[in-house]
N, CA and C atoms as an extended XYZ file, in Angstrom:
276
Properties=species:S:1:pos:R:3:atomname:S:1:resname:S:1:resid:I:1 pbc="F F F"
N        44.554      133.317      148.064 N   MET     1
C        46.236      133.096      148.109 CA  MET     1
C        46.542      134.114      149.216 C   MET     1
N        47.291      133.117      150.191 N   THR     2
C        47.678      134.234      151.267 CA  THR     2
C        49.239      134.261      150.692 C   THR     2
N        50.079      135.449      151.765 N   LYS     3
C        51.289      135.882      151.112 CA  LYS     3
C        52.268      134.757      151.139 C   LYS     3
N        51.602      133.819      152.120 N   GLU     4
C        53.010      132.675      152.156 CA  GLU     4
C        53.163      131.952      151.151 C   GLU     4
N        51.967      131.525      150.928 N   THR     5
C        51.420      130.969      149.454 CA  THR     5
C        52.279      131.157      148.428 C   THR     5
N        52.109      132.971      148.235 N   LEU     6
C        52.748      133.227      146.850 CA  LEU     6
C        54.249      132.816      146.983 C   LEU     6
N        54.612      133.390      148.140 N   LEU     7
C        56.264      133.707      148.616 CA  LEU     7
C        56.451      132.291      148.107 C   LEU     7
N        56.251      131.219      148.333 N   MET     8
C        56.334      129.837      148.361 CA  MET     8
C        56.767      129.628      146.772 C   MET     8
N        55.588      129.808      145.768 N   GLN     9
C        54.852      129.678      144.772 CA  GLN     9
C        56.407      130.335      144.079 C   GLN     9
N        56.521      131.340      144.181 N   TYR    10
C        57.561      132.245      143.747 CA  TYR    10
C        58.954      132.171      144.091 C   TYR    10
N        59.201      131.236      145.040 N   GLN    11
C        60.447      130.424      145.239 CA  GLN    11
C        61.074      129.301      144.619 C   GLN    11
N        59.831      128.507      144.300 N   SER    12
C        59.970      127.179      144.352 CA  SER    12
C        60.257      127.981      142.072 C   SER    12
N        58.977      128.515      141.669 N   GLU    13
C        59.801      128.787      140.212 CA  GLU    13
C        60.974      129.435      139.740 C   GLU    13
N        61.544      130.315      140.956 N   CYS    14
C        63.078      130.862      141.111 CA  CYS    14
C        64.040      129.510      140.807 C   CYS    14
N        64.367      128.684      141.922 N   LEU    15
C        64.832      127.642      142.170 CA  LEU    15
C        64.876      126.773      140.785 C   LEU    15
N        63.524      126.270      140.003 N   SER    16
C        63.298      125.745      138.990 CA  SER    16
C        64.510      126.599      138.190 C   SER    16
N        64.269      128.036      137.996 N   ALA    17
C        64.525      128.798      137.192 CA  ALA    17
C        66.296      128.947      137.368 C   ALA    17
N        66.347      128.397      138.484 N   PHE    18
C        68.193      128.256      138.919 CA  PHE    18
C        68.959      126.832      138.066 C   PHE    18
N        67.760      126.021      138.380 N   LYS    19
C        68.616      124.622      137.460 CA  LYS    19
C        68.612      124.454      136.328 C   LYS    19
N        67.994      125.629      135.692 N   SER    20
C        68.044      125.635      134.131 CA  SER    20
C        68.814      126.413      133.775 C   SER    20
N        69.604      127.314      134.641 N   VAL    21
C        70.725      128.590      134.280 CA  VAL    21
C        72.289      127.646      134.786 C   VAL    21
N        73.251      127.369      134.219 N   ALA    22
C        74.492      126.517      134.530 CA  ALA    22
C        75.080      127.314      135.317 C   ALA    22
N        76.353      127.307      135.884 N   ASN    23
C        77.167      127.238      137.020 CA  ASN    23
C        76.665      128.180      137.940 C   ASN    23
N        75.725      127.853      139.051 N   ILE    24
C        75.242      128.735      139.618 CA  ILE    24
C        75.715      127.813      141.255 C   ILE    24
N        76.457      129.044      142.167 N   HIS    25
C        77.417      128.298      143.056 CA  HIS    25
C        76.073      128.289      144.367 C   HIS    25
N        76.031      127.489      145.459 N   LYS    26
C        75.148      127.431      146.259 CA  LYS    26
C        75.178      128.940      147.385 C   LYS    26
N        76.365      129.212      147.538 N   PRO    27
C        76.198      130.302      148.439 CA  PRO    27
C        75.380      131.542      147.568 C   PRO    27
N        75.612      131.742      146.558 N   PHE    28
C        75.080      132.915      145.452 CA  PHE    28
C        73.415      132.530      145.322 C   PHE    28
N        73.243      131.144      145.116 N   GLU    29
C        71.334      130.720      145.280 CA  GLU    29
C        70.639      130.712      146.290 C   GLU    29
N        71.399      130.999      147.475 N   LYS    30
C        70.690      131.319      149.025 CA  LYS    30
C        70.611      132.355      149.365 C   LYS    30
N        72.003      133.554      148.766 N   ALA    31
C        71.462      134.635      148.725 CA  ALA    31
C        70.567      135.415      147.954 C   ALA    31
N        70.355      134.876      146.802 N   PHE    32
C        69.448      135.092      146.030 CA  PHE    32
C        67.969      134.931      146.225 C   PHE    32
N        67.796      133.701      146.694 N   MET    33
C        66.332      133.359      147.175 CA  MET    33
C        65.845      134.066      148.196 C   MET    33
N        67.134      134.330      149.283 N   ASP    34
C        66.750      135.897      150.481 CA  ASP    34
C        66.126      137.061      149.669 C   ASP    34
N        66.992      137.414      148.871 N   THR    35
C        66.872      138.170      148.344 CA  THR    35
C        65.379      138.393      147.676 C   THR    35
N        64.866      137.465      147.410 N   MET    36
C        63.293      137.095      146.235 CA  MET    36
C        62.882      137.435      147.340 C   MET    36
N        62.851      136.783      148.825 N   LYS    37
C        61.998      136.723      149.752 CA  LYS    37
C        61.997      138.435      150.267 C   LYS    37
N        63.245      138.778      150.265 N   LEU    38
C        63.054      140.250      151.244 CA  LEU    38
C        62.343      141.384      149.718 C   LEU    38
N        62.695      140.963      148.603 N   PHE    39
C        62.019      141.949      147.613 CA  PHE    39
C        60.267      142.030      147.906 C   PHE    39
N        59.628      140.916      148.134 N   MET    40
C        58.301      140.873      148.514 CA  MET    40
C        57.917      141.426      149.649 C   MET    40
N        58.783      141.453      150.694 N   ALA    41
C        58.630      141.901      151.921 CA  ALA    41
C        58.753      143.089      152.348 C   ALA    41
N        59.838      143.762      152.076 N   ILE    42
C        60.445      145.410      152.203 CA  ILE    42
C        59.383      146.221      151.399 C   ILE    42
N        58.937      147.065      152.195 N   PRO    43
C        57.710      148.036      151.421 CA  PRO    43
C        58.678      149.233      150.467 C   PRO    43
N        59.662      149.963      151.640 N   ASP    44
C        60.487      151.118      151.029 CA  ASP    44
C        61.254      150.513      149.538 C   ASP    44
N        62.557      151.481      150.065 N   ARG    45
C        63.611      151.350      148.541 CA  ARG    45
C        64.668      149.807      149.271 C   ARG    45
N        64.766      149.477      148.104 N   ILE    46
C        65.768      148.235      148.447 CA  ILE    46
C        67.101      148.747      147.868 C   ILE    46
N        68.264      148.305      148.881 N   ASN    47
C        69.300      148.144      148.617 CA  ASN    47
C        70.204      147.333      149.298 C   ASN    47
N        71.741      147.314      149.557 N   PHE    48
C        72.783      146.089      150.297 CA  PHE    48
C        72.217      146.426      151.737 C   PHE    48
N        72.606      147.515      151.842 N   LEU    49
C        72.140      147.937      153.540 CA  LEU    49
C        70.759      147.350      153.841 C   LEU    49
N        69.552      147.688      153.204 N   GLN    50
C        68.135      146.965      153.695 CA  GLN    50
C        68.233      145.400      153.653 C   GLN    50
N        68.884      145.048      152.508 N   LEU    51
C        69.233      143.456      152.627 CA  LEU    51
C        69.871      143.238      154.023 C   LEU    51
N        70.844      143.789      154.132 N   GLY    52
C        71.545      143.132      155.152 CA  GLY    52
C        70.778      143.390      156.838 C   GLY    52
N        69.824      144.645      156.905 N   ARG    53
C        69.086      144.634      157.860 CA  ARG    53
C        68.174      143.663      157.696 C   ARG    53
N        67.271      143.175      157.052 N   TYR    54
C        66.222      142.310      157.072 CA  TYR    54
C        66.467      140.880      156.787 C   TYR    54
N        67.526      140.746      156.209 N   GLY    55
C        67.802      139.484      155.396 CA  GLY    55
C        68.656      138.356      156.208 C   GLY    55
N        68.879      137.471      155.973 N   CYS    56
C        69.708      136.118      156.792 CA  CYS    56
C        71.426      136.705      156.641 C   CYS    56
N        71.837      137.519      155.934 N   PHE    57
C        73.004      137.729      155.772 CA  PHE    57
C        73.333      139.128      155.987 C   PHE    57
N        74.992      139.253      155.883 N   SER    58
C        75.284      140.909      156.199 CA  SER    58
C        75.344      141.458      154.814 C   SER    58
N        75.014      142.618      155.064 N   GLU    59
C        75.330      143.762      153.843 CA  GLU    59
C        76.482      143.415      153.051 C   GLU    59
N        77.388      143.121      153.368 N   GLN    60
C        78.924      142.799      152.816 CA  GLN    60
C        78.230      141.376      151.683 C   GLN    60
N        78.168      140.621      152.463 N   THR    61
C        77.792      139.261      151.911 CA  THR    61
C        76.584      139.535      150.694 C   THR    61
N        75.571      140.474      150.651 N   TYR    62
C        75.089      140.866      149.380 CA  TYR    62
C        76.061      141.324      148.340 C   TYR    62
N        76.827      142.053      148.972 N   ARG    63
C        77.142      143.239      148.009 CA  ARG    63
C        78.032      142.560      147.258 C   ARG    63
N        79.052      141.344      147.799 N   ASN    64
C        79.963      140.917      147.153 CA  ASN    64
C        79.340      139.875      146.131 C   ASN    64
N        78.358      138.970      146.741 N   LEU    65
C        77.819      138.356      145.799 CA  LEU    65
C        77.282      138.611      144.315 C   LEU    65
N        76.884      139.655      144.669 N   PHE    66
C        76.195      140.316      143.448 CA  PHE    66
C        77.299      141.297      142.759 C   PHE    66
N        78.219      141.146      143.390 N   GLU    67
C        79.091      142.130      142.154 CA  GLU    67
C        80.165      140.984      141.539 C   GLU    67
N        80.465      139.960      142.181 N   HIS    68
C        81.474      139.481      141.860 CA  HIS    68
C        80.929      138.063      141.203 C   HIS    68
N        79.593      137.710      141.182 N   GLU    69
C        79.627      136.335      140.632 CA  GLU    69
C        78.737      136.701      138.870 C   GLU    69
N        78.979      136.024      138.135 N   THR    70
C        78.719      135.863      137.165 CA  THR    70
C        77.587      135.271      136.563 C   THR    70
N        76.323      135.762      136.332 N   PHE    71
C        75.223      135.003      136.447 CA  PHE    71
C        74.675      135.711      134.665 C   PHE    71
N        74.000      134.346      134.233 N   ASP    72
C        73.463      134.854      132.809 CA  ASP    72
C        71.715      135.377      133.373 C   ASP    72
N        71.598      136.644      133.843 N   TRP    73
C        70.342      137.141      134.230 CA  TRP    73
C        69.469      137.190      133.019 C   TRP    73
N        69.772      137.262      131.537 N   PHE    74
C        68.655      136.893      130.566 CA  PHE    74
C        68.243      135.747      130.568 C   PHE    74
N        69.109      134.690      130.625 N   ALA    75
C        69.135      133.092      130.512 CA  ALA    75
C        67.495      133.370      131.897 C   ALA    75
N        68.157      133.599      132.943 N   PHE    76
C        67.021      133.236      134.330 CA  PHE    76
C        65.793      133.853      133.446 C   PHE    76
N        65.522      135.003      133.586 N   ASN    77
C        64.406      135.724      133.260 CA  ASN    77
C        63.825      135.149      131.666 C   ASN    77
N        64.291      134.579      130.854 N   GLY    78
C        63.710      133.793      129.992 CA  GLY    78
C        63.233      132.744      130.289 C   GLY    78
N        63.908      131.995      131.238 N   SER    79
C        63.574      130.443      131.677 CA  SER    79
C        61.990      130.830      132.031 C   SER    79
N        61.719      132.066      133.790 N   ILE    80
C        60.818      132.258      134.172 CA  ILE    80
C        59.820      132.656      132.881 C   ILE    80
N        59.835      133.483      132.276 N   ILE    81
C        58.557      134.032      131.220 CA  ILE    81
C        58.109      132.858      130.233 C   ILE    81
N        59.393      131.677      129.923 N   SER    82
C        58.968      130.888      129.222 CA  SER    82
C        57.690      129.933      129.698 C   SER    82
N        57.865      129.836      130.710 N   LYS    83
C        56.652      129.404      132.090 CA  LYS    83
C        54.995      129.944      131.972 C   LYS    83
N        55.378      131.288      131.569 N   HIS    84
C        53.834      131.922      131.821 CA  HIS    84
C        53.423      132.486      130.711 C   HIS    84
N        54.321      133.148      129.626 N   LEU    85
C        53.873      133.558      128.455 CA  LEU    85
C        53.886      132.660      127.241 C   LEU    85
N        52.985      132.785      126.633 N   THR    86
C        53.089      132.134      125.204 CA  THR    86
C        52.498      132.803      123.978 C   THR    86
N        53.161      132.141      123.029 N   GLY    87
C        53.274      133.270      121.565 CA  GLY    87
C        54.321      133.352      121.249 C   GLY    87
N        54.963      133.772      120.220 N   LYS    88
C        56.194      134.464      119.761 CA  LYS    88
C        57.140      135.446      120.261 C   LYS    88
N        56.260      136.360      120.109 N   ARG    89
C        56.805      137.898      120.757 CA  ARG    89
C        56.690      137.430      122.306 C   ARG    89
N        58.133      138.003      123.267 N   LYS    90
C        58.084      138.146      124.551 CA  LYS    90
C        59.084      139.198      124.792 C   LYS    90
N        58.663      139.709      126.067 N   ALA    91
C        59.865      140.696      126.397 CA  ALA    91
C        60.077      140.485      127.446 C   ALA    91
N        61.193      140.805      127.955 N   ILE    92
C        62.159      140.758      129.478 CA  ILE    92
C        62.148      141.991      129.732 C   ILE    92
């Protein structure tokens, strides 16, 4: 599997998990999807400065979206792992 194929698969899984989590604004969704792509591409330390340097948005945009957005991370992670893990006990 190529890196592009993995990236596309990962992005599609994130998008489907986003649909299961309510109250997601489009700007946050776009920035989050770009962040997921950058997490796979940036080899070193990842912070808002690095995201601004290599991403589609400015450092301040990433910072504002992740500081002010109320997002249910637990539900998002739960949606992703429920597709891949079977059994009663799951860890996030």
